[in-house]
Coordinates of C-alpha atoms and ligand atoms in Angstrom, one line a residue:
Chain A
M51 CA 4.8 -22.6 -20.7
S52 CA 7.4 -20.8 -22.7
Q53 CA 10.2 -18.8 -21.1
I54 CA 8.8 -15.6 -22.5
A55 CA 5.4 -16.3 -21.1
L56 CA 7.0 -17.2 -17.7
V57 CA 9.0 -14.0 -17.5
G58 CA 6.0 -12.0 -18.7
A59 CA 4.0 -13.5 -15.9
V60 CA 6.6 -12.5 -13.3
E61 CA 6.8 -9.1 -14.8
L62 CA 3.0 -8.6 -14.5
G63 CA 3.1 -10.1 -11.1
L64 CA 5.7 -7.4 -10.0
V65 CA 3.4 -4.7 -11.4
Y66 CA 0.5 -6.1 -9.4
A67 CA 2.8 -6.5 -6.3
L68 CA 2.5 -2.7 -6.0
V69 CA -1.3 -3.0 -6.2
A70 CA -1.1 -5.7 -3.5
L71 CA 0.9 -3.5 -1.2
G72 CA -1.7 -0.7 -1.7
V73 CA -4.6 -3.1 -1.1
Y74 CA -2.8 -4.5 2.0
L75 CA -2.6 -0.9 3.3
S76 CA -6.2 -0.1 2.9
F77 CA -7.8 -3.5 3.6
R78 CA -5.5 -5.0 6.2
V79 CA -3.8 -2.0 7.9
L80 CA -6.7 0.5 7.9
D81 CA -9.6 -1.9 7.6
F82 CA -10.9 0.4 4.9
P83 CA -12.2 -1.7 2.0
D84 CA -11.3 0.6 -0.9
L85 CA -12.6 0.0 -4.5
T86 CA -11.0 3.3 -5.7
V87 CA -8.1 1.2 -7.0
D88 CA -10.2 0.0 -9.9
G89 CA -10.1 3.7 -11.0
S90 CA -6.7 4.7 -9.8
F91 CA -4.8 1.9 -11.7
P92 CA -6.0 3.1 -15.1
L93 CA -5.7 6.7 -13.8
G94 CA -2.0 6.1 -13.3
A95 CA -1.7 4.5 -16.8
A96 CA -3.7 7.4 -18.4
V97 CA -1.7 10.2 -16.8
A98 CA 1.6 8.6 -17.6
A99 CA 0.8 7.6 -21.1
T100 CA -0.8 10.9 -22.0
M101 CA 2.1 12.9 -20.6
I102 CA 4.7 10.7 -22.3
V103 CA 2.9 11.0 -25.7
S104 CA 2.8 14.8 -25.2
G105 CA 6.6 14.8 -24.8
F106 CA 7.1 15.0 -21.1
D107 CA 9.9 13.3 -19.3
P108 CA 8.7 9.7 -18.4
W109 CA 9.9 10.1 -14.8
L110 CA 8.0 13.3 -14.4
A111 CA 4.9 11.6 -16.0
T112 CA 5.3 8.7 -13.5
F113 CA 5.6 11.1 -10.6
V114 CA 2.5 13.0 -11.7
A115 CA 0.6 9.7 -12.0
I116 CA 1.5 8.9 -8.3
V117 CA 0.2 12.3 -7.2
A118 CA -3.0 11.8 -9.2
G119 CA -3.5 8.4 -7.5
A120 CA -3.0 10.1 -4.1
L121 CA -5.6 12.7 -5.0
A122 CA -8.1 9.9 -6.0
G123 CA -7.5 8.3 -2.6
F124 CA -8.0 11.6 -0.9
A125 CA -11.4 12.1 -2.6
T126 CA -12.6 8.7 -1.3
A127 CA -11.2 9.0 2.2
F128 CA -12.3 12.6 2.7
V129 CA -15.9 11.9 1.7
S130 CA -15.9 8.9 4.0
V131 CA -14.2 10.6 7.0
R132 CA -15.7 14.1 6.7
F133 CA -19.3 13.2 5.7
G134 CA -19.6 9.7 7.2
V135 CA -20.3 8.1 3.8
L136 CA -19.8 4.3 4.1
H137 CA -16.2 3.6 2.9
L138 CA -17.3 1.1 0.2
L139 CA -19.8 3.5 -1.2
A140 CA -17.4 6.4 -1.2
S141 CA -14.9 4.4 -3.0
I142 CA -17.4 3.2 -5.6
L143 CA -18.3 6.8 -6.3
T144 CA -14.7 7.8 -6.9
M145 CA -14.1 4.7 -9.0
I146 CA -17.1 5.5 -11.3
A147 CA -16.1 9.2 -11.5
L148 CA -12.5 8.2 -12.4
F149 CA -13.8 6.3 -15.5
S150 CA -14.9 9.7 -16.9
V151 CA -11.8 11.4 -15.7
N152 CA -9.6 8.8 -17.3
L153 CA -11.4 9.2 -20.6
R154 CA -11.0 13.0 -20.4
I155 CA -7.3 12.7 -19.7
M156 CA -6.6 10.4 -22.6
G157 CA -9.2 11.9 -24.9
R158 CA -10.0 8.4 -26.2
P159 CA -10.4 4.9 -24.7
N160 CA -6.7 4.0 -25.2
V161 CA -3.3 5.5 -25.9
A162 CA -0.4 3.5 -27.4
L163 CA 3.2 4.1 -26.4
L164 CA 5.1 2.7 -29.4
T165 CA 8.3 4.6 -30.0
Q166 CA 8.1 7.0 -27.1
E167 CA 10.8 7.0 -24.4
T168 CA 9.7 5.4 -21.1
V169 CA 11.4 5.1 -17.7
L170 CA 12.7 1.8 -19.1
T171 CA 14.4 3.1 -22.2
P172 CA 17.8 4.0 -20.5
F173 CA 18.1 0.4 -19.3
V174 CA 17.5 -1.2 -22.7
G175 CA 20.7 -2.1 -24.5
L176 CA 23.0 -2.0 -21.5
G177 CA 24.1 -5.4 -22.4
L178 CA 21.4 -7.1 -20.5
D179 CA 19.0 -9.6 -22.2
D180 CA 16.0 -7.5 -23.3
L181 CA 13.7 -10.1 -21.8
W182 CA 15.0 -9.4 -18.3
V183 CA 15.2 -5.7 -18.4
R184 CA 11.6 -5.1 -17.5
P185 CA 11.2 -7.6 -14.7
L186 CA 14.5 -6.5 -13.2
F187 CA 13.6 -2.8 -13.4
L188 CA 10.2 -3.6 -11.8
A189 CA 11.8 -5.7 -9.1
V190 CA 14.0 -2.8 -8.1
I191 CA 10.9 -0.5 -7.9
V192 CA 9.0 -3.0 -5.9
L193 CA 11.9 -3.4 -3.5
V194 CA 12.1 0.3 -3.0
A195 CA 8.4 0.4 -2.3
L196 CA 8.7 -2.5 0.1
I197 CA 11.5 -0.9 2.1
G198 CA 9.8 2.4 2.2
L199 CA 6.5 1.0 3.4
A200 CA 8.1 -1.3 6.0
W201 CA 10.1 1.7 7.3
F202 CA 7.0 3.9 7.4
L203 CA 4.8 1.3 9.1
R204 CA 7.4 0.9 11.9
S205 CA 7.6 4.6 12.5
E206 CA 5.6 6.5 15.1
T207 CA 3.2 7.7 12.4
G208 CA 2.9 4.3 10.8
L209 CA 2.2 2.7 14.2
A210 CA -0.5 5.3 14.7
M211 CA -2.0 4.3 11.3
R212 CA -2.0 0.7 12.2
A213 CA -3.7 1.4 15.5
T214 CA -6.3 3.5 13.7
G215 CA -7.3 0.4 11.7
A216 CA -7.1 -2.0 14.6
N217 CA -8.9 -0.1 17.3
P218 CA -9.9 3.5 16.4
R219 CA -11.3 4.2 19.9
M220 CA -8.0 3.3 21.5
A221 CA -6.1 5.2 18.9
R222 CA -8.1 8.3 19.6
A223 CA -7.5 7.9 23.3
Q224 CA -3.8 7.9 22.6
G225 CA -4.1 11.2 20.8
V226 CA -4.1 9.8 17.2
R227 CA -6.0 11.9 14.7
V228 CA -7.9 9.0 13.3
G229 CA -9.6 10.8 10.4
A230 CA -6.3 12.2 9.2
Q231 CA -4.7 8.8 9.4
V232 CA -7.4 7.2 7.3
I233 CA -7.0 9.9 4.7
A234 CA -3.2 9.7 4.6
G235 CA -3.3 5.9 4.4
V236 CA -5.9 5.7 1.6
M237 CA -3.9 8.4 -0.3
L238 CA -0.7 6.3 0.1
S239 CA -2.5 3.2 -1.0
N240 CA -3.9 4.7 -4.2
A241 CA -0.5 6.4 -4.9
L242 CA 1.0 2.9 -5.0
V243 CA -1.8 1.5 -7.2
S244 CA -1.5 4.5 -9.6
L245 CA 2.3 3.9 -9.8
A246 CA 1.5 0.3 -10.7
G247 CA -0.8 1.7 -13.5
A248 CA 1.9 4.0 -14.8
L249 CA 4.4 1.2 -14.9
F250 CA 1.9 -1.1 -16.5
A251 CA 1.4 1.4 -19.3
Q252 CA 5.1 1.8 -19.8
T253 CA 6.0 -1.9 -19.8
N254 CA 3.1 -3.0 -21.9
G255 CA 3.1 0.0 -24.3
F256 CA -0.5 1.1 -23.8
A257 CA -3.0 2.6 -21.5
D258 CA -6.7 1.6 -21.6
V259 CA -9.6 2.9 -19.6
T260 CA -10.9 -0.7 -19.1
S261 CA -7.6 -2.0 -17.7
G262 CA -8.7 -1.2 -14.2
V263 CA -11.6 -3.6 -14.0
G264 CA -11.0 -6.1 -11.2
T265 CA -7.9 -4.4 -9.9
I266 CA -9.3 -4.7 -6.4
V267 CA -10.0 -8.4 -6.7
V268 CA -6.6 -9.1 -8.1
G269 CA -5.0 -7.1 -5.3
L270 CA -7.0 -9.0 -2.7
A271 CA -6.2 -12.3 -4.3
A272 CA -2.5 -11.5 -4.1
V273 CA -2.8 -10.5 -0.5
I274 CA -4.7 -13.6 0.4
V275 CA -2.4 -16.0 -1.6
G276 CA 0.5 -14.3 0.1
E277 CA -1.0 -14.8 3.6
T278 CA -1.6 -18.4 2.8
V279 CA 1.8 -19.3 1.6
M280 CA 3.7 -17.1 4.1
P281 CA 1.5 -16.9 7.3
S282 CA 3.3 -14.6 9.8
R283 CA 2.5 -11.8 12.1
R284 CA 5.7 -10.0 11.4
L285 CA 5.2 -6.8 9.5
W286 CA 7.9 -7.1 6.9
V287 CA 7.0 -10.8 6.2
A288 CA 3.4 -9.7 5.6
L289 CA 4.6 -7.1 3.1
V290 CA 6.9 -9.5 1.3
S291 CA 4.0 -12.0 1.2
C292 CA 1.9 -9.5 -0.7
I293 CA 4.6 -9.4 -3.4
V294 CA 5.1 -13.1 -3.4
G295 CA 1.3 -13.6 -3.6
A296 CA 1.0 -11.2 -6.6
V297 CA 3.7 -13.1 -8.5
I298 CA 2.3 -16.5 -7.6
Y299 CA -1.1 -15.3 -8.7
R300 CA 0.1 -14.1 -12.1
L301 CA 2.1 -17.3 -12.6
A302 CA -1.0 -19.4 -11.8
V303 CA -3.1 -17.4 -14.2
Q304 CA -0.5 -17.9 -16.9
L305 CA -0.3 -21.6 -16.2
A306 CA -4.1 -21.9 -16.4
L307 CA -4.3 -19.9 -19.6
S308 CA -1.6 -21.9 -21.3
A309 CA -3.1 -25.3 -20.3
D310 CA -5.1 -25.8 -23.4
F311 CA -7.2 -28.7 -22.0
L312 CA -8.8 -26.2 -19.6
G313 CA -10.0 -24.2 -22.5
L314 CA -9.7 -20.9 -20.6
Q315 CA -9.7 -17.6 -22.3
A316 CA -8.1 -14.4 -21.0
S317 CA -11.7 -13.0 -20.5
D318 CA -12.5 -15.8 -18.0
L319 CA -9.9 -14.4 -15.7
N320 CA -12.1 -12.1 -13.6
L321 CA -14.5 -15.0 -12.9
A322 CA -11.7 -17.3 -11.9
T323 CA -10.1 -14.6 -9.7
A324 CA -13.4 -13.8 -8.0
L325 CA -14.0 -17.5 -7.3
L326 CA -10.4 -17.8 -5.9
V327 CA -11.0 -14.8 -3.6
L328 CA -14.4 -16.1 -2.5
V329 CA -12.9 -19.5 -1.6
A330 CA -10.1 -17.9 0.3
L331 CA -12.5 -15.7 2.2
V332 CA -15.0 -18.6 3.0
L333 CA -12.5 -21.4 3.7
P334 CA -11.2 -20.0 7.1
K335 CA -14.8 -19.5 8.2
L336 CA -15.8 -23.1 7.3
R337 CA -12.7 -24.4 9.0
G338 CA -13.5 -22.3 12.1
R339 CA -17.0 -23.7 12.2
A340 CA -15.8 -27.3 11.8
L341 CA -13.3 -26.7 14.5
G342 CA -16.0 -25.2 16.7
R343 CA -18.1 -28.3 16.2
T344 CA -15.3 -30.7 17.1
L345 CA -14.4 -28.7 20.2
G346 CA -18.1 -28.5 21.1
R347 CA -18.4 -32.3 20.8
R348 CA -15.3 -32.8 22.9
A349 CA -16.6 -30.4 25.6
G350 CA -19.9 -32.3 25.6
A351 CA -18.3 -35.7 25.9
Chain B
M268 CA -5.4 20.7 37.5
I269 CA -8.8 20.0 36.0
A270 CA -12.1 21.7 36.6
V271 CA -15.6 21.0 35.5
E272 CA -18.0 23.9 35.7
N273 CA -21.7 23.6 35.8
L274 CA -21.6 20.7 33.3
S275 CA -24.7 19.4 31.7
V276 CA -25.0 16.5 29.2
V277 CA -28.2 15.6 27.4
F278 CA -28.5 12.5 25.3
N279 CA -31.0 12.4 22.4
A280 CA -32.0 16.0 23.0
G281 CA -35.4 17.0 21.6
T282 CA -36.5 13.4 21.1
P283 CA -38.9 11.3 23.3
L284 CA -35.8 9.4 24.4
E285 CA -34.2 12.6 25.8
R286 CA -32.1 11.8 28.8
R287 CA -30.3 14.4 31.0
A288 CA -27.3 12.4 32.2
L289 CA -25.5 15.3 33.9
R290 CA -27.3 18.3 35.5
G291 CA -25.0 21.1 36.3
V292 CA -22.0 19.2 37.8
S293 CA -19.2 21.3 39.2
L294 CA -15.9 19.7 40.3
A295 CA -12.3 20.8 40.7
L296 CA -9.4 18.5 41.2
A297 CA -6.2 19.7 42.6
N298 CA -2.9 18.2 41.3
G299 CA -2.3 14.8 42.9
E300 CA -5.8 14.4 44.1
F301 CA -7.2 10.8 43.8
V302 CA -11.0 10.9 43.6
C303 CA -13.3 7.9 43.8
V304 CA -16.7 8.2 42.1
I305 CA -19.6 6.1 43.2
G306 CA -23.3 6.1 42.4
S307 CA -26.0 3.7 41.2
N308 CA -26.3 2.5 37.7
G309 CA -27.2 5.3 35.3
A310 CA -26.1 7.9 37.8
G311 CA -23.9 9.5 35.2
K312 CA -20.4 8.4 36.3
S313 CA -19.3 7.2 32.8
T314 CA -20.9 10.2 31.2
L315 CA -18.8 12.5 33.5
L316 CA -15.6 10.7 32.5
G317 CA -16.6 10.6 28.9
A318 CA -17.3 14.3 28.9
I319 CA -13.8 15.0 30.4
A320 CA -12.2 12.8 27.8
G321 CA -14.1 14.3 24.9
D322 CA -16.2 11.3 23.9
V323 CA -19.4 13.0 25.1
S324 CA -20.2 16.6 24.2
A325 CA -21.4 19.1 26.8
A326 CA -24.8 20.7 26.4
A327 CA -23.8 23.4 28.9
G328 CA -20.9 24.3 31.1
R329 CA -17.1 24.2 30.7
I330 CA -14.3 21.8 31.1
L331 CA -10.9 23.1 32.0
V332 CA -7.8 20.8 31.7
A333 CA -4.4 22.2 32.6
G334 CA -5.8 25.7 32.7
R335 CA -7.2 25.5 29.1
D336 CA -10.9 25.4 28.1
V337 CA -11.2 22.1 26.2
T338 CA -15.0 21.9 26.1
R339 CA -15.0 22.0 22.3
Q340 CA -11.9 20.0 21.7
P341 CA -12.2 16.4 20.3
A342 CA -10.9 13.5 22.3
E343 CA -7.7 13.1 20.3
A344 CA -6.7 16.7 21.1
R345 CA -7.3 16.3 24.8
A346 CA -5.4 13.0 24.9
Q347 CA -2.2 15.1 25.5
H348 CA -3.5 15.8 29.0
V349 CA -6.1 13.1 29.6
A350 CA -5.0 9.4 30.1
R351 CA -7.6 6.7 30.5
V352 CA -8.2 3.0 31.1
F353 CA -11.5 1.5 29.9
Q354 CA -13.7 -1.0 31.7
D355 CA -13.3 -3.5 28.9
P356 CA -9.8 -4.9 28.9
L357 CA -10.0 -5.3 25.1
A358 CA -10.9 -1.7 24.5
G359 CA -7.7 -0.1 25.6
S360 CA -5.2 -1.8 23.4
C361 CA -4.9 -3.4 19.9
G362 CA -5.1 -7.1 20.1
N363 CA -3.2 -7.7 16.8
L364 CA -0.4 -5.3 17.5
S365 CA 2.5 -6.6 19.7
I366 CA 2.7 -5.7 23.3
A367 CA 5.8 -3.6 22.6
E368 CA 3.9 -1.8 19.8
N369 CA 1.0 -1.0 22.0
L370 CA 3.3 0.3 24.7
A371 CA 5.2 2.4 22.1
L372 CA 1.9 3.9 20.9
A373 CA 1.0 4.9 24.4
A374 CA 4.4 6.3 25.1
G375 CA 3.9 8.7 22.2
R376 CA 0.6 10.1 23.6
G377 CA 0.8 13.8 23.7
S378 CA 3.9 14.3 21.6
R379 CA 4.2 14.8 17.9
R380 CA 4.4 11.6 16.0
G381 CA 7.2 11.7 13.5
F382 CA 8.9 9.2 11.2
G383 CA 11.4 7.9 13.7
N384 CA 11.3 4.2 14.6
A385 CA 8.5 3.7 17.1
L386 CA 10.5 1.1 18.9
R387 CA 13.9 2.7 18.9
R388 CA 16.5 1.4 21.3
E389 CA 16.2 3.8 24.3
R390 CA 12.4 3.6 24.2
A391 CA 12.4 -0.2 24.0
E392 CA 14.7 -0.3 27.0
M393 CA 12.5 2.0 29.0
L394 CA 9.5 -0.2 28.1
V395 CA 11.2 -3.3 29.2
T396 CA 12.1 -1.7 32.5
R397 CA 8.5 -0.6 33.1
I398 CA 7.1 -4.1 32.2
R399 CA 9.7 -5.9 34.3
E400 CA 8.4 -4.0 37.4
L401 CA 5.1 -5.7 37.0
A402 CA 6.7 -9.1 37.7
L403 CA 4.3 -10.8 35.4
G404 CA 7.1 -12.2 33.2
L405 CA 5.8 -10.2 30.2
E406 CA 9.1 -8.6 29.5
D407 CA 10.1 -11.7 27.6
R408 CA 6.9 -11.7 25.5
L409 CA 7.0 -8.1 24.2
D410 CA 6.9 -9.3 20.6
Q411 CA 3.8 -11.3 21.1
P412 CA 0.4 -9.9 20.1
M413 CA -1.5 -8.1 22.9
G414 CA -4.4 -10.5 22.0
S415 CA -2.5 -13.4 23.5
L416 CA -2.8 -12.0 27.0
S417 CA -5.4 -12.6 29.6
G418 CA -7.9 -9.9 30.6
G419 CA -6.0 -9.2 33.8
Q420 CA -2.6 -8.9 32.2
R421 CA -4.1 -6.7 29.5
Q422 CA -5.7 -4.4 32.0
A423 CA -2.5 -4.2 34.0
L424 CA -0.7 -3.2 30.8
S425 CA -3.4 -0.7 29.9
L426 CA -2.7 0.9 33.3
V427 CA 1.0 1.1 32.6
M428 CA 0.3 2.4 29.1
A429 CA -1.7 5.2 30.6
T430 CA 1.2 6.3 32.7
L431 CA 4.0 6.2 30.1
A432 CA 3.4 9.8 29.1
P433 CA 2.5 12.5 31.6
S434 CA -1.1 13.5 32.1
S435 CA -3.2 16.1 33.9
V436 CA -5.8 13.5 34.8
L437 CA -6.1 9.8 34.7
L438 CA -9.6 8.5 34.1
L439 CA -10.4 5.0 35.3
D440 CA -14.0 3.8 34.6
E441 CA -14.6 0.6 36.6
H442 CA -11.2 -0.6 35.3
T443 CA -11.3 -3.7 37.5
A444 CA -15.0 -4.7 36.9
A445 CA -14.2 -7.3 34.2
L446 CA -11.5 -9.1 36.3
D447 CA -11.7 -11.9 38.8
P448 CA -11.1 -10.9 42.4
R449 CA -7.4 -11.8 42.4
N450 CA -6.6 -9.9 39.2
A451 CA -8.9 -7.0 40.4
D452 CA -6.8 -6.7 43.5
F453 CA -3.6 -6.8 41.5
V454 CA -4.7 -4.1 39.2
L455 CA -6.0 -2.0 42.1
D456 CA -2.7 -2.3 44.0
L457 CA -0.9 -1.3 40.8
T458 CA -3.3 1.7 40.5
R459 CA -2.4 2.8 44.0
M460 CA 1.3 2.3 43.4
L461 CA 1.4 4.2 40.1
A462 CA -0.7 7.0 41.4
E463 CA 1.7 7.5 44.3
R464 CA 4.9 7.1 42.3
F465 CA 3.9 9.6 39.6
V466 CA 1.7 11.8 41.8
L467 CA -1.2 11.3 39.4
T468 CA -4.5 13.2 39.5
V469 CA -7.0 10.4 39.3
L470 CA -10.8 10.1 38.8
M471 CA -11.8 6.5 39.4
V472 CA -15.3 5.1 39.1
T473 CA -16.0 2.1 41.3
H474 CA -19.0 0.2 42.6
S475 CA -17.2 -0.9 45.7
M476 CA -18.0 1.4 48.7
R477 CA -15.0 -0.1 50.5
Q478 CA -12.7 0.9 47.7
A479 CA -14.3 4.3 47.5
L480 CA -13.4 5.0 51.1
D481 CA -10.0 3.2 51.3
L482 CA -8.5 4.3 48.1
G483 CA -7.4 7.9 47.2
T484 CA -8.1 11.1 49.0
R485 CA -11.6 12.1 48.1
T486 CA -15.0 10.4 47.5
I487 CA -17.8 11.7 45.4
M488 CA -21.3 10.3 45.0
L489 CA -23.3 10.9 41.9
H490 CA -27.0 10.5 41.7
E491 CA -29.3 11.4 38.8
G492 CA -26.6 13.4 37.2
Q493 CA -25.8 15.5 40.3
I494 CA -23.1 15.4 42.9
L495 CA -24.9 14.2 46.1
L496 CA -21.9 13.9 48.3
D497 CA -18.3 15.1 48.2
V498 CA -16.1 14.2 51.1
S499 CA -12.4 14.4 51.8
G500 CA -9.9 14.7 54.6
E501 CA -10.9 14.1 58.1
H502 CA -14.6 13.9 57.4
R503 CA -14.0 11.2 54.9
S504 CA -11.7 9.2 57.2
K505 CA -14.5 9.0 59.8
L506 CA -17.0 7.8 57.2
S507 CA -18.0 4.2 57.2
V508 CA -19.4 2.0 54.4
E509 CA -22.7 2.1 56.3
D510 CA -22.8 5.9 56.2
L511 CA -22.4 5.7 52.4
I512 CA -25.1 3.2 52.1
D513 CA -27.3 5.4 54.2
A514 CA -26.6 8.3 51.9
F515 CA -27.6 6.2 49.0
R516 CA -30.8 5.1 50.7
K517 CA -31.7 8.6 51.6
A518 CA -31.3 9.8 48.0
R519 CA -33.4 7.0 46.7
G520 CA -35.9 7.4 49.5
E521 CA -36.5 11.0 48.7
E522 CA -37.0 10.1 45.1
L523 CA -39.6 7.4 46.1
A524 CA -41.4 9.9 48.3
E525 CA -41.5 12.4 45.5
D526 CA -42.9 9.8 43.2
R527 CA -45.6 8.9 45.7
L528 CA -46.5 12.6 46.1
L529 CA -46.8 12.9 42.3
T530 CA -48.8 9.8 41.8
S531 CA -51.1 10.0 44.8
Ligands
ATP851 N1 -24.8 7.1 24.4 C1 -26.0 7.2 25.1 N2 -27.1 7.5 24.5 C2 -28.2 7.7 25.3 N3 -28.3 7.6 26.6 C3 -27.1 7.4 27.2 C4 -25.9 7.2 26.5 N4 -24.9 6.9 27.4 C5 -25.5 7.0 28.6 N5 -26.8 7.3 28.5 C6 -27.8 7.4 29.7 O1 -27.3 8.4 30.5 C7 -27.4 8.0 31.9 C8 -26.1 8.0 32.6 O2 -25.3 6.9 32.0 P1 -23.9 6.5 32.5 O3 -23.4 5.5 31.6 O4 -23.1 7.8 32.7 O5 -24.2 5.9 33.9 P2 -23.1 5.2 35.0 O6 -23.2 6.0 36.2 O7 -21.8 5.1 34.4 O8 -23.8 3.8 35.2 P3 -23.2 2.3 35.4 O9 -22.9 2.2 36.8 O10 -24.3 1.4 34.9 O11 -22.0 2.3 34.5 C9 -28.2 6.7 31.8 O12 -29.5 6.9 32.0 C10 -27.9 6.2 30.5 O13 -29.0 5.4 30.0
MG852 MG1 -20.6 3.4 33.7

């Protein structure tokens, strides 16, 4: 694998690290499986790219993308909390709706950012090797997101959010407004994912309506890979593991794609990722059952 | 001060499964009163506590907590004044959060939750002090997950959690029922101790007639969603377990007699 491919994989891994943090928040913290992210990732890309092409400041464009993602999360969580629609179904509805919304925003299936200024432009030509500008920039953004999220989840409000996901009945008895917590958490999660989309568009130079397909599975894969390589109950380790998982995942993908003897194409990625997540989900269960059998036998003896 | 006025609760209203769990219950608790609630299965004890906490909605009547009508308030809004310990030791805490985090969450009950560290120094120190008093050695394990504790330890902690923030009433629904006799005694002693120390107003459901007479200041017997017996003071101190059983029998006997009248 060439150095360019390697750095490219790390770069993409850092973009998806933001997705992984968002997915961690919805799946792990809130226990709210949220497929909205398949729509909010391209939403962020669409909003950022369209605004930048229209001449807006790239930072403003990125900020608006974050807000748009939060609104998408609000739509899902509000429908689920207020009207009791199953979380998965509510998120699928938003995801489908966002496909149309994203097309409307861009006016066409994809928008290219060729010569436009992006959030990265000021950092290009500062004497740093161009190859490293993007991953370094993304690393800083991811670090800020990590610190912010760790700080938030350790706060009074963050603790209430974690309790909401872990034991809603107990949370309510402690005076936590469970519905509001779910809405806030899903908004935050989608804001992160939308930020990832906005940065994806700016680092890769385009936004595409189909770029969101499988975002949720990639995010889950990153979370699960991270949990496997860095198992820990500590909050900040869990957050770091999401980032590490996302980077490892992208590196593994790059490795598989560049291994010619495997004959894999980029389009095989979703299948491979789905299988990876499936194995990761099933393996602990199988292991648990095998353990149960051994213990059962021992108890019987 | 809490008061329940003419409270009725109906489950599955308007269906063939309709069940009137409470029929016009009125009850006022003065500050510092410790009331034991007894009654046979299905009498409506849990329903009464659930209605006060806000889990169960009232079909008629009013509930006043700290002088305010809370009848239409959701459980999370009442939590400021209502503390509780569930029967199931797993229900009252989060198994995958640490002991300290569970305690911190409970310490914030009733106050606005902001963005300050939930386990800031002075609070962490306060929590350690409260846990050390239990003499269970848990003060050294505050970073471990709640799920690593036994049911008895968890229930003792749930009780401490319920007393970290002030409350107008503490609801205990058979909170020792899932424990072995030794742990049940420990948690019961702890209940008595905490109630005295913080001058708590307590509503405790139990199936033990002995406890219902020995513990607290007042005993109430529920039957078929109504208060059948309400004793305190001197009258209560003269009452024996046999008297309570007699009252139970009489209630059920009248019911049997009525049934016979209806069917014959
Ligand atoms: N959620 C519910 N839906 C329907 N009926 C219910 C519900 N909860 C309680 N009931 C019914 O209301 C009546 C009172 O129940 P409750 O749980 O208050 O009794 P209890 O006195 O706590 O009994 P136990 O000693 O068994 O705990 C029972 O007939 C019960 O079947
Ligand atoms: Mg009960």
